[in-house]
GROMACS .gro file of C-alpha atoms in nm:
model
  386
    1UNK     CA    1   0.803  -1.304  -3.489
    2UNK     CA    2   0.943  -1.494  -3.223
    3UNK     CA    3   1.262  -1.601  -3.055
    4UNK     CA    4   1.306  -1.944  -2.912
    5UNK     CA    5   1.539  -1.932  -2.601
    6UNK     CA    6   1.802  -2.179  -2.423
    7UNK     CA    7   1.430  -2.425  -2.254
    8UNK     CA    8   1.402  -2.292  -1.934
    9UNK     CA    9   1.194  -2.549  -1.657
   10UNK     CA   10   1.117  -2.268  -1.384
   11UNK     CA   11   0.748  -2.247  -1.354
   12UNK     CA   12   0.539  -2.049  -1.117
   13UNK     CA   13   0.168  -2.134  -0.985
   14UNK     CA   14  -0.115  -1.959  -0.999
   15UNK     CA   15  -0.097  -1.658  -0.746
   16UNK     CA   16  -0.435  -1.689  -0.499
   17UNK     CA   17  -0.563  -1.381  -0.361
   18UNK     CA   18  -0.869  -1.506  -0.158
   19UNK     CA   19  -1.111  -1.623  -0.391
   20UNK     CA   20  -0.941  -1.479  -0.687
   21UNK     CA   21  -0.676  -1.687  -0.896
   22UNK     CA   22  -0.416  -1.532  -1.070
   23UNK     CA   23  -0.252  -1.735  -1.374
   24UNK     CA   24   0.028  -1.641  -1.424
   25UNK     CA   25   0.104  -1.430  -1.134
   26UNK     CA   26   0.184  -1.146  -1.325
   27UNK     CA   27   0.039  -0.776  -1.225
   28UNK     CA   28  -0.003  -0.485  -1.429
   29UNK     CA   29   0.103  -0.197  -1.211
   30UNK     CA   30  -0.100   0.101  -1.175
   31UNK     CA   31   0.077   0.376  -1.399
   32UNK     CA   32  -0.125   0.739  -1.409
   33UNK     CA   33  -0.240   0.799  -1.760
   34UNK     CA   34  -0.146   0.447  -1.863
   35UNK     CA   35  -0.339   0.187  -1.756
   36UNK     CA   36  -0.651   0.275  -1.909
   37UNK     CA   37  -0.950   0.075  -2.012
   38UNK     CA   38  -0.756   0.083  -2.401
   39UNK     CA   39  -0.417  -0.056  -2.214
   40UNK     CA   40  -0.555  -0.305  -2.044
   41UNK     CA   41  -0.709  -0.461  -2.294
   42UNK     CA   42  -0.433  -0.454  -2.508
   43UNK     CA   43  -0.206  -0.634  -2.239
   44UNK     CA   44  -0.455  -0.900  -2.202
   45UNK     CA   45  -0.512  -0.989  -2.544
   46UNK     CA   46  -0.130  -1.077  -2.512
   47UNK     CA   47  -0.127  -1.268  -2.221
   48UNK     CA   48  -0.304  -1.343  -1.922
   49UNK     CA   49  -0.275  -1.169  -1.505
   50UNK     CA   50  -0.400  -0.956  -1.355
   51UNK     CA   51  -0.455  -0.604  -1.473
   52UNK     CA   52  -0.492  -0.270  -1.242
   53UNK     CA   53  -0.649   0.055  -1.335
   54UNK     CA   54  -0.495   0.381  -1.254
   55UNK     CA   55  -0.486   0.474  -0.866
   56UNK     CA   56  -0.810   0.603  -0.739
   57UNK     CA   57  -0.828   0.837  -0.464
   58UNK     CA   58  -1.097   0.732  -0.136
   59UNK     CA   59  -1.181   1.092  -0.154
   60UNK     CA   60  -1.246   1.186  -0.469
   61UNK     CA   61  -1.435   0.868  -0.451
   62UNK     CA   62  -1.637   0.947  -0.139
   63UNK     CA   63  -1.724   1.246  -0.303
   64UNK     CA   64  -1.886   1.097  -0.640
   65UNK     CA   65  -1.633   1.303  -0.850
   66UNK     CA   66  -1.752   1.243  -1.234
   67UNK     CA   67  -1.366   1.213  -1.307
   68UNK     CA   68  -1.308   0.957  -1.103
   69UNK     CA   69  -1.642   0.774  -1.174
   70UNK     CA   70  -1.537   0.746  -1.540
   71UNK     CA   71  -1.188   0.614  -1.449
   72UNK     CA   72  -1.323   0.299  -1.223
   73UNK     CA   73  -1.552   0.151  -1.558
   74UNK     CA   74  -1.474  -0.226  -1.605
   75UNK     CA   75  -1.422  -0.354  -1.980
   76UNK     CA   76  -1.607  -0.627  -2.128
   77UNK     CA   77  -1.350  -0.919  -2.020
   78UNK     CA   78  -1.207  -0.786  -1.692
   79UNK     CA   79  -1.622  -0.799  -1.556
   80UNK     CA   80  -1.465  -1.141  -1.350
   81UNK     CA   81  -1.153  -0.978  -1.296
   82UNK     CA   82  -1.170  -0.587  -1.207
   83UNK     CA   83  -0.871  -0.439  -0.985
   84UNK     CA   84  -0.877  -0.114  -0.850
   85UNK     CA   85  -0.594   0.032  -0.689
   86UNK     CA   86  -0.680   0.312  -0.394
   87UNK     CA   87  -0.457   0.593  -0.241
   88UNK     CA   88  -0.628   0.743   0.097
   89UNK     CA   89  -0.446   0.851   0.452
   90UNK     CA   90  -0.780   0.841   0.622
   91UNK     CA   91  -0.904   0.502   0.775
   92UNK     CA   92  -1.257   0.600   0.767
   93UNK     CA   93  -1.238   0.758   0.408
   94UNK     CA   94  -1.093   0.465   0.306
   95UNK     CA   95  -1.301   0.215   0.489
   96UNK     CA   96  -1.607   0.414   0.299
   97UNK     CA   97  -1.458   0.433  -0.027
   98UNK     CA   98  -1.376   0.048  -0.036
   99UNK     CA   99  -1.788   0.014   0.114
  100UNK     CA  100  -1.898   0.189  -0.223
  101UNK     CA  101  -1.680  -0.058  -0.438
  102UNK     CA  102  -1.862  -0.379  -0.323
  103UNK     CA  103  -2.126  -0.299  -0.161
  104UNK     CA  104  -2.278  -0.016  -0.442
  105UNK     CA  105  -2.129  -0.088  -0.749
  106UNK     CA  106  -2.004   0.225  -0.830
  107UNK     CA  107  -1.773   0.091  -1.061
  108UNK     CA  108  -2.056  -0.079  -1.222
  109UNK     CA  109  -1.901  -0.392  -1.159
  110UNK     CA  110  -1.799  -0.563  -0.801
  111UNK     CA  111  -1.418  -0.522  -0.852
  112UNK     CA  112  -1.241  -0.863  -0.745
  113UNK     CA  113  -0.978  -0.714  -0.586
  114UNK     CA  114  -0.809  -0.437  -0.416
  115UNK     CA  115  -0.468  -0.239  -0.369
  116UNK     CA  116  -0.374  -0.018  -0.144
  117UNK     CA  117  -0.139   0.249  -0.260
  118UNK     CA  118   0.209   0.307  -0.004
  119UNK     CA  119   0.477   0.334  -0.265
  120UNK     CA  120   0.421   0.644  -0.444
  121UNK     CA  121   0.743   0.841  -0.452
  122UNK     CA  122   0.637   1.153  -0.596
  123UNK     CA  123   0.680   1.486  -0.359
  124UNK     CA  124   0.321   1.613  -0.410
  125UNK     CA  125   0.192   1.338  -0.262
  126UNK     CA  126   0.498   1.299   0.042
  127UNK     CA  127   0.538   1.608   0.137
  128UNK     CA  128   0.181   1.560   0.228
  129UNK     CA  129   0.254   1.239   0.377
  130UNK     CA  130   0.101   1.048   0.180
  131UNK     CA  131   0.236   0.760  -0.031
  132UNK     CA  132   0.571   0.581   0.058
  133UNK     CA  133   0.636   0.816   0.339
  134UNK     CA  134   0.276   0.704   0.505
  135UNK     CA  135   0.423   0.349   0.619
  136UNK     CA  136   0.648   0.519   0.838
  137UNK     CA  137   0.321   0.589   1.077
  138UNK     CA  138   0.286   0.273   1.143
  139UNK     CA  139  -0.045   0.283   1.350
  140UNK     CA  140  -0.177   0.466   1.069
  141UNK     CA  141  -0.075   0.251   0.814
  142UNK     CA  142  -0.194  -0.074   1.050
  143UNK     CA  143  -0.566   0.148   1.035
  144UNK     CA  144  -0.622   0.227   0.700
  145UNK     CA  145  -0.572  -0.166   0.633
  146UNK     CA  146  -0.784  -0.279   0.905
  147UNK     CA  147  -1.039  -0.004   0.737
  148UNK     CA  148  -1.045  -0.155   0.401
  149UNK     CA  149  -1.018  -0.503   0.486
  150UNK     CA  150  -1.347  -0.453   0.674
  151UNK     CA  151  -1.476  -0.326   0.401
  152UNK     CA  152  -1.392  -0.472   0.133
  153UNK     CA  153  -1.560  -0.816   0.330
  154UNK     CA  154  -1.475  -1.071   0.088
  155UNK     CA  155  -1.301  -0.930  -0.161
  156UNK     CA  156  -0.906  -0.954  -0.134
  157UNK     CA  157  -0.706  -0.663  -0.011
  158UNK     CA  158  -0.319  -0.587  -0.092
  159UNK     CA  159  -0.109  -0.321  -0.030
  160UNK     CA  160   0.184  -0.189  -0.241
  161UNK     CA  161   0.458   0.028  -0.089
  162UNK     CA  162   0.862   0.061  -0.095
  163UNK     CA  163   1.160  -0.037   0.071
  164UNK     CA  164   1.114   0.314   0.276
  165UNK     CA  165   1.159   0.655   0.284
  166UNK     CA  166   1.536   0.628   0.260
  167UNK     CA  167   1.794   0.431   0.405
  168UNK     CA  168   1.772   0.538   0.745
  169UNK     CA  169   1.404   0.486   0.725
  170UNK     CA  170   1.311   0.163   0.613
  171UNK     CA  171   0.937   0.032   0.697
  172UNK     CA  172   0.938  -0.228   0.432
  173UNK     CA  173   0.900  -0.540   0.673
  174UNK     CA  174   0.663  -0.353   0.969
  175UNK     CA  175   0.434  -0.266   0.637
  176UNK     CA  176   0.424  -0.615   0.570
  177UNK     CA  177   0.372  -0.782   0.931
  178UNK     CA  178   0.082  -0.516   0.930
  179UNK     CA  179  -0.076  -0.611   0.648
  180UNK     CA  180  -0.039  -0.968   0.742
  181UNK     CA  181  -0.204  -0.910   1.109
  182UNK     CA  182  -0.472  -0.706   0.935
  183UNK     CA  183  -0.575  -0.897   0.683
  184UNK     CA  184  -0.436  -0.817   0.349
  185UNK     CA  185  -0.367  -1.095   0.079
  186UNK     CA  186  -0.066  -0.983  -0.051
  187UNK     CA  187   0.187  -0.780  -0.061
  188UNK     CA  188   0.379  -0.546  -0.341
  189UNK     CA  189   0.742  -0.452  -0.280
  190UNK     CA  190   0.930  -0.209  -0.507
  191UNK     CA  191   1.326  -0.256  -0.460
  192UNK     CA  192   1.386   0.134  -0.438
  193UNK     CA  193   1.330   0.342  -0.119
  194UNK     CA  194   1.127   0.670  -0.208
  195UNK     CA  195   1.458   0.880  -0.231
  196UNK     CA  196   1.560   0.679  -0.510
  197UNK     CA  197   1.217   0.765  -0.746
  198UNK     CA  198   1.317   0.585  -1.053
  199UNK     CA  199   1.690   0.597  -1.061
  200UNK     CA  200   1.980   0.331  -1.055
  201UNK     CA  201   1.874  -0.018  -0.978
  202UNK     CA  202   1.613  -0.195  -0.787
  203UNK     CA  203   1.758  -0.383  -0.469
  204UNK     CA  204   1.594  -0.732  -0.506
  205UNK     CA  205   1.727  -0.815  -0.165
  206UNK     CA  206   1.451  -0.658   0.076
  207UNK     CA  207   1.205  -0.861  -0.127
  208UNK     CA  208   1.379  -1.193  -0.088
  209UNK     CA  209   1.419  -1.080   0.318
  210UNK     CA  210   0.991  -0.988   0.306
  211UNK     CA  211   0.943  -1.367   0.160
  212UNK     CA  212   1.071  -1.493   0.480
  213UNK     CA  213   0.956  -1.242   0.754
  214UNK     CA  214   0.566  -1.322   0.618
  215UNK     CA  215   0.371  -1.577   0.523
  216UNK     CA  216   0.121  -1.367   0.271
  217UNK     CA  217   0.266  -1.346  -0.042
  218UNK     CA  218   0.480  -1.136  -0.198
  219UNK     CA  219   0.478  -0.989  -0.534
  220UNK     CA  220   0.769  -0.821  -0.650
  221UNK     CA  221   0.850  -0.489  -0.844
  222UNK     CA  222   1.116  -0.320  -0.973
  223UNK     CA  223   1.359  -0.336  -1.308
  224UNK     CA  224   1.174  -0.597  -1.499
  225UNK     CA  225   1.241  -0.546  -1.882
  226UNK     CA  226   1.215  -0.838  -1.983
  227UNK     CA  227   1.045  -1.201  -1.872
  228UNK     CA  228   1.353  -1.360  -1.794
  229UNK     CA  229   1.376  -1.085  -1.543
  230UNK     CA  230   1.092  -1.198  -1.354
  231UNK     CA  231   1.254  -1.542  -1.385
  232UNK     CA  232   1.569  -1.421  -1.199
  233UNK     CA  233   1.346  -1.224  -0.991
  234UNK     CA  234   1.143  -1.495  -0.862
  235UNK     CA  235   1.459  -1.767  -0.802
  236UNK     CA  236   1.635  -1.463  -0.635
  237UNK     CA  237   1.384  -1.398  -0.387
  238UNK     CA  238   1.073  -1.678  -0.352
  239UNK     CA  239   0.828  -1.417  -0.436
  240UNK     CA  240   0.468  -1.516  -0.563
  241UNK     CA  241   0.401  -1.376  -0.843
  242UNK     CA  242   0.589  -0.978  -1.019
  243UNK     CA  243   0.435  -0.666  -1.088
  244UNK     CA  244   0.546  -0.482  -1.397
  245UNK     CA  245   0.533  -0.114  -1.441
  246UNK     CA  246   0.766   0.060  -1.724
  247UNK     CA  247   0.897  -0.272  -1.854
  248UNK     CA  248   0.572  -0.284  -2.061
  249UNK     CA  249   0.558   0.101  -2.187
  250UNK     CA  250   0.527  -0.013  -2.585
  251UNK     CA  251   0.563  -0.372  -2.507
  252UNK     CA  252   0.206  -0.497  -2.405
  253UNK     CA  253   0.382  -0.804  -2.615
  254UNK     CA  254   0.565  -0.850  -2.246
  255UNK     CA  255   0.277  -1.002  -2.088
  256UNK     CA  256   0.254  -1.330  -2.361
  257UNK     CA  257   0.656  -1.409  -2.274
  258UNK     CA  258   0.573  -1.339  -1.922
  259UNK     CA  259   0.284  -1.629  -1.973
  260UNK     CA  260   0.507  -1.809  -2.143
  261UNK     CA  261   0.811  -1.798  -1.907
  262UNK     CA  262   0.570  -1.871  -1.624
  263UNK     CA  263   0.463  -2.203  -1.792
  264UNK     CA  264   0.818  -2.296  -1.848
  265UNK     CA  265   0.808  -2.255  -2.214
  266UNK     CA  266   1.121  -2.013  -2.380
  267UNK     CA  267   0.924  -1.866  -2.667
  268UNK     CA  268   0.977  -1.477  -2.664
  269UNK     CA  269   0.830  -1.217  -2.875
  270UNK     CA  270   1.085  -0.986  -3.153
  271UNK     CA  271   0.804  -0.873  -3.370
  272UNK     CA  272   0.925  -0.646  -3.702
  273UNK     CA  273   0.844  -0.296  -3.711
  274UNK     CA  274   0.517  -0.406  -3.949
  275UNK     CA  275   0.388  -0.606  -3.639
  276UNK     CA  276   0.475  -0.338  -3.384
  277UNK     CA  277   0.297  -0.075  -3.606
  278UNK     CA  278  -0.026  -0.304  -3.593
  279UNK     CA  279   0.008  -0.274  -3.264
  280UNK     CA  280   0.041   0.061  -3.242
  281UNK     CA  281  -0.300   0.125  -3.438
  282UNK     CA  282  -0.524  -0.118  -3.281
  283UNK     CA  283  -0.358   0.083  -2.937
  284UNK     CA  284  -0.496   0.410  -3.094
  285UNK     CA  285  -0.830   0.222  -3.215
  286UNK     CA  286  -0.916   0.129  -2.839
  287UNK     CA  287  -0.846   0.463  -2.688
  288UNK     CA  288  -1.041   0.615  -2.973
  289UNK     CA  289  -1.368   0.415  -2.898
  290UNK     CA  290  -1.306   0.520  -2.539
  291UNK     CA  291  -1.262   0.898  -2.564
  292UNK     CA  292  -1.340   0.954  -2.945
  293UNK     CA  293  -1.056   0.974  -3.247
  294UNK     CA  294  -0.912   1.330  -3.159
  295UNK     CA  295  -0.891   1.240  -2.761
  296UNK     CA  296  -0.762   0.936  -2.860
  297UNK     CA  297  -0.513   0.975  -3.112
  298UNK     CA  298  -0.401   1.270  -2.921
  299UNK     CA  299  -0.309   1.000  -2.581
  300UNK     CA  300  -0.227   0.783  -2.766
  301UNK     CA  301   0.090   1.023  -2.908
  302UNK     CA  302   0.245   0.996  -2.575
  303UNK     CA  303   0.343   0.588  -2.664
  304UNK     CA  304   0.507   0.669  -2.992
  305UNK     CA  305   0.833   0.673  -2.856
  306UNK     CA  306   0.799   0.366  -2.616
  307UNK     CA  307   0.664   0.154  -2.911
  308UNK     CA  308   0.973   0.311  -3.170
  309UNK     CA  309   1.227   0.240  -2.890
  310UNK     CA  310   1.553   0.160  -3.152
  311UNK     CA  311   1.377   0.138  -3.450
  312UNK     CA  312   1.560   0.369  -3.717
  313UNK     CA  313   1.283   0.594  -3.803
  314UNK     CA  314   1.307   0.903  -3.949
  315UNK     CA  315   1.296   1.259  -3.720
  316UNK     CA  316   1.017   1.379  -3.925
  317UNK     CA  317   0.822   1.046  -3.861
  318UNK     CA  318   0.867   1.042  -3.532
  319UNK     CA  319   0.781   1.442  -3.486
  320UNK     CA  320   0.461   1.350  -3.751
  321UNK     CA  321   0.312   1.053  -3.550
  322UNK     CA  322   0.402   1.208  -3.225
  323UNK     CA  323   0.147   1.481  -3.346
  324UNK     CA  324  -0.107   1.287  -3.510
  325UNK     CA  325  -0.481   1.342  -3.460
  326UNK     CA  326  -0.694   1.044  -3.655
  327UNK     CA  327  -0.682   0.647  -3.714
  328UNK     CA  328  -0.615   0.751  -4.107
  329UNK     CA  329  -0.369   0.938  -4.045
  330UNK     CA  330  -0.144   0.722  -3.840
  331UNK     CA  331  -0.215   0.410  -4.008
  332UNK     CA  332  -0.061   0.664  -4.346
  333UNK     CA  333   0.249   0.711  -4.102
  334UNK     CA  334   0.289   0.356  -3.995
  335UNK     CA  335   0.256   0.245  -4.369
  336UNK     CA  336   0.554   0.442  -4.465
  337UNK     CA  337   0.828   0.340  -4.250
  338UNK     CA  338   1.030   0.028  -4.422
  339UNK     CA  339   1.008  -0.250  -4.242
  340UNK     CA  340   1.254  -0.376  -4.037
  341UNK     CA  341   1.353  -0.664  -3.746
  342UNK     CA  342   1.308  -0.589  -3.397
  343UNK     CA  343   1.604  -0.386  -3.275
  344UNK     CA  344   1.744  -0.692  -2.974
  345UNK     CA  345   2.014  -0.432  -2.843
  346UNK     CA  346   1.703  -0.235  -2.666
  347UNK     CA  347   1.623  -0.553  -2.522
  348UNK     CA  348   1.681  -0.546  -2.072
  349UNK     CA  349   1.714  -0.153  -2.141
  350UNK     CA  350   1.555   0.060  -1.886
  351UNK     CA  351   1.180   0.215  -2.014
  352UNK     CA  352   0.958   0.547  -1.883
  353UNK     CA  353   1.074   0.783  -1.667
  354UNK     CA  354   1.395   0.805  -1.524
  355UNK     CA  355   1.532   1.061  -1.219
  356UNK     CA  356   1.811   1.098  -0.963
  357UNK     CA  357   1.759   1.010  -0.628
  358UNK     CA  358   1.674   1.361  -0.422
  359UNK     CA  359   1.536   1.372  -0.041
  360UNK     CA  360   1.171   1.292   0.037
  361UNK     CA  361   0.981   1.592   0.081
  362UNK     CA  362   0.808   1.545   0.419
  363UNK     CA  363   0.549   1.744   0.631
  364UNK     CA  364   0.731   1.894   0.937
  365UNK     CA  365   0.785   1.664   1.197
  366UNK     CA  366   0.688   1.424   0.993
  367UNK     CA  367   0.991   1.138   1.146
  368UNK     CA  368   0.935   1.254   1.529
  369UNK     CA  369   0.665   0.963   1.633
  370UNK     CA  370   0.623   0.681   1.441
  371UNK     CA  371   0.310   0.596   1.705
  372UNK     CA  372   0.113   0.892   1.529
  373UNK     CA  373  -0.214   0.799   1.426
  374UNK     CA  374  -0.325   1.104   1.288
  375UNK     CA  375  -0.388   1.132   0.931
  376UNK     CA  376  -0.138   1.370   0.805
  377UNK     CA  377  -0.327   1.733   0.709
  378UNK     CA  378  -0.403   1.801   0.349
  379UNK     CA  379  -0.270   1.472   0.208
  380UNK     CA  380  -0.639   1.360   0.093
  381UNK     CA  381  -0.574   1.390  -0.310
  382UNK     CA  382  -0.858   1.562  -0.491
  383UNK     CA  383  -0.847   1.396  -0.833
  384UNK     CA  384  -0.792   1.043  -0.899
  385UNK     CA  385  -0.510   0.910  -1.158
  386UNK     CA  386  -0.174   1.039  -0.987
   0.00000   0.00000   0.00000
């Protein structure tokens, strides 16, 4: 089902990143444990963009880890298309890991394009110094881009990263003249500083202020639910193109209005519960030709509640298909919930995780010299996926 809206005549071009053209210039964001092979194909069969795989780490790369090797596998229709998104804090570990991806084909396929991970919030990975608490060394930062821009030749390099560490340390706009001196394509701002993980609401103001301090473009990121979002989004700022995140947890729909509003058109998706649960099974169906039914299924549980966001559904449902183990089995589930319209009140409703803002966890000294170009000890991540 679908919703026709007041006709809206904003349109956006194609986002170009080097060689590579985006259309629409919309980006799935790398989420850990999310955007899998299964999820990515299930957002592009709704719409079109450009579609990242969960963050890789240069070192776990470097090292061949069989993890990691798994997680960088192109599907059948991204072969033109592959995006990888690295997190490293070591130019030359970086600079090699970026080597494999075109010049090897480790991923089995010659990804067309790149990301650089500076945004990450979470205090594993800051108190390291790693993450969004990284840009703050600027040198650093400025040779870990100049690293993978070598490398990566001519495939297109971005980086991704935050207003800053908090609001006494912002680095948003020297992150972005770097990447722009170095190199880089593009640029990703999220409207929250790393103190503010996931709570309150993103500050679309920085990103308008990055649009005019560079002349890469600049995607931005942050609180879109819903297309007309991105719509506000991009006539609030002059970015280039958005990059959703949580807005499309159970709502891989999100991508086809996001076409849609990008062409100009006002068509929006409200399917009924009996779409949604179609939806929900050929979700399940992809993971389970990736990992097998039990692994599969047993992923795919984590969605249930995304995808049954204000339906009225039973407890014991929801507890049942939260624990469900085969394709049989939750198709049973699906089958026996009435159907029903979908519920508009959830619609511009935050999705995912939530938090209250907290201080950065930072390695000692970590502030005193923003000259340092060290990479901070210990921050290399062994595993790949967040």
């Amino acid at each position: 089902m679908t919703a026709t809206l007041e006709p809206t005549t904003t349109a956006l071009p194609p986002l170009r990143l080097g060689a590579l053209t985006v259309d629409p210039a919309v980006v799935l964001a790398p989420m850990a444990g999310i955007t899998n092979p299964a999820f990515r194909t299930l957002c592009r069969e709704f719409g079109a963009g450009l579609y990242v795989c969960e963050m890789i780490t240069t070192r776990a790369l470097v090292e061949r880890n069989e993890k990691t090797l798994r997680m960088i596998r192109a599907t059948a229709d991204e072969k033109d298309a592959f995006s990888v998104q690295l997190y490293g804090v070591d130019p030359a570990t970086v600079g090699r890991a970026v080597e494999m991806l075109v010049d090897e084909g480790v991923a089995g396929t010659r990804p067309a394009h790149i990301d650089l991970n500076f945004g990450c919030p979470v205090p594993k990975v800051t108190r390291k110094g790693g993450g969004s608490a990284l840009p703050w060394h600027r040198v650093l930062l400025r040779n870990i881009v100049r690293e993978a821009v070598r490398g990566a030749k001519d495939v297109p390099v971005t980086i991704k990263t935050r207003i800053g560490i908090d609001a006494d340390h912002v680095t948003y706009l020297d992150a972005g003249r770097i990447a722009q001196d170095e190199g880089a394509a593009a640029i990703t701002l999220h409207g929250r500083t790393a103190d503010q993980l996931y709570s309150g609401t993103a500050d679309w103001a920085p990103i308008a202020r990055l649009v005019e301090a560079v002349d890469i473009p600049v995607l931005g990121n942050g609180d879109i639910w819903e297309a007309d979002d991105a719509l506000r989004m991009v006539e609030a700022t002059g970015c280039a193109g958005v990059v959703i995140g949580r807005g499309c947890l159970g709502r891989p729909w999100l991508f086809g209005d996001l076409a849609a509003a990008f062409a100009g058109r006002s068509e929006r998706a409200l399917p009924t519960l009996r779409e949604v649960a179609a939806i929900m099974h050929r979700h399940a169906e992809l993971l389970s030709a990736e990992h097998g039914e039990l692994h599969g299924c047993t992923d795919f549980r984590k969605h249930v509640a995304w995808y049954l966001k204000g339906f009225s559904v039973g407890s014991d449902t929801r507890r049942a298909l939260a624990m469900v183990s085969g394709l049989d089995e939750l198709a049973e589930l699906l089958a026996g919930i009435p159907d029903q319209p979908y519920p508009t009140a959830v619609l511009g409703a935050p999705r995912g995780r939530t938090s209250t803002p907290r201080p950065v966890a930072l390695p000692e000294g970590w502030l005193d010299d923003r000259d340092d170009p060290r990479p901070p000890a210990g921050a290399e991540l062994e595993t790949s996926g967040g």
